[in-house]
């Protein structure tokens, strides 16, 4: 009888510990809580990850945007995801052709830019012009920068691409003289509001 009571007591402790751990995870509501949880658990698999609605459209990401949580179970592990922070930012998208002022003179650059503007107005696709003239690896993408938010590019560049006087299809030039960077830019999209979520990822072994 005593042995049975002891086993029942130990089983009760185990259940309480498991419930406490689940509750601890469920109670996490912000980044500070998540960082503390990760530090205490000391597992390299536990981490905070970020999903951007403009860049991440996997099934998992879509579930997290909608419900705020998800669980994925494999043969050996259970991975839990929980949204701990949501933000919305304005994102921009342009294509560009870049010229390096350290390798070409300003007059040479302007001659090429005039030629590019003329060709674009005559109907040559901007992506083709970028592949032909741009001195940047992004030329392989036709100059497309993809969706991005402020703070990721040079302030002068950002000030120009966020200028509301430009419409989709407009082409304009930007000079960042102090860096010797010179651009031809095509506005390809209107700005849009993009949701970004910060997610706590916890990996637990299956017993």
Steps between C-alpha positions, in 0.01 A plus 500: 500500500778738593681415178184576300457835677864589432463419130179701484676791671793488258262480203315803634827694525587409141163618373528822699847566354374441147199723554727767647728486194206530260358786699838670504513486118138611469561798728774647281363826358800705386860487380644541850306198627609298197868586546484400866330172411766419239779582743356274770437205268855514356423331169660616176183400315287752688509842340313814397435529127338769285247453221430779253170481310660628180783247507369194683192323367554141612211305649651544846539876458140539378370302800697725735374820336142377547493311830812614684614146583586168338637157590696271270565138602763274344603145589736622770405859588216735567561860393278774638473849355343800668469860380638732768501828309318647199597810307390660177746694286488682169695310235630628167605332178710635216750380241831674448812527285816578695818679395819509706656847496833352604521311171345751262504878469186699578475609135521139382228400744269779389554413135397142572204608712371723219535206262311272740216750549467538124491124443242452776272766354533328162372175652804301612407308821672639808603148605689461174673835548597405855657174384692688231624804692476459879827462690331310781434128557130585508523539122437125484153567646431769243570761767199400713566584863196313634285628786688686773431739783676819599829462680640235268644728232683834491289793635540698175384200298203447732399865492474489123320168463243600765432830322128497422544712185625193313245264348535134404695487175691823566878489456729742683862538608656513847852614587667413830811706436679434830504127422547540124178304439280595205166347404227481243184391682167365376201516736336159450239492779306732727597476869303248705448419866663171593447297815808370677485255788759397755457134590628285786602154375535221756613147413416214737605134460216250483510249783 
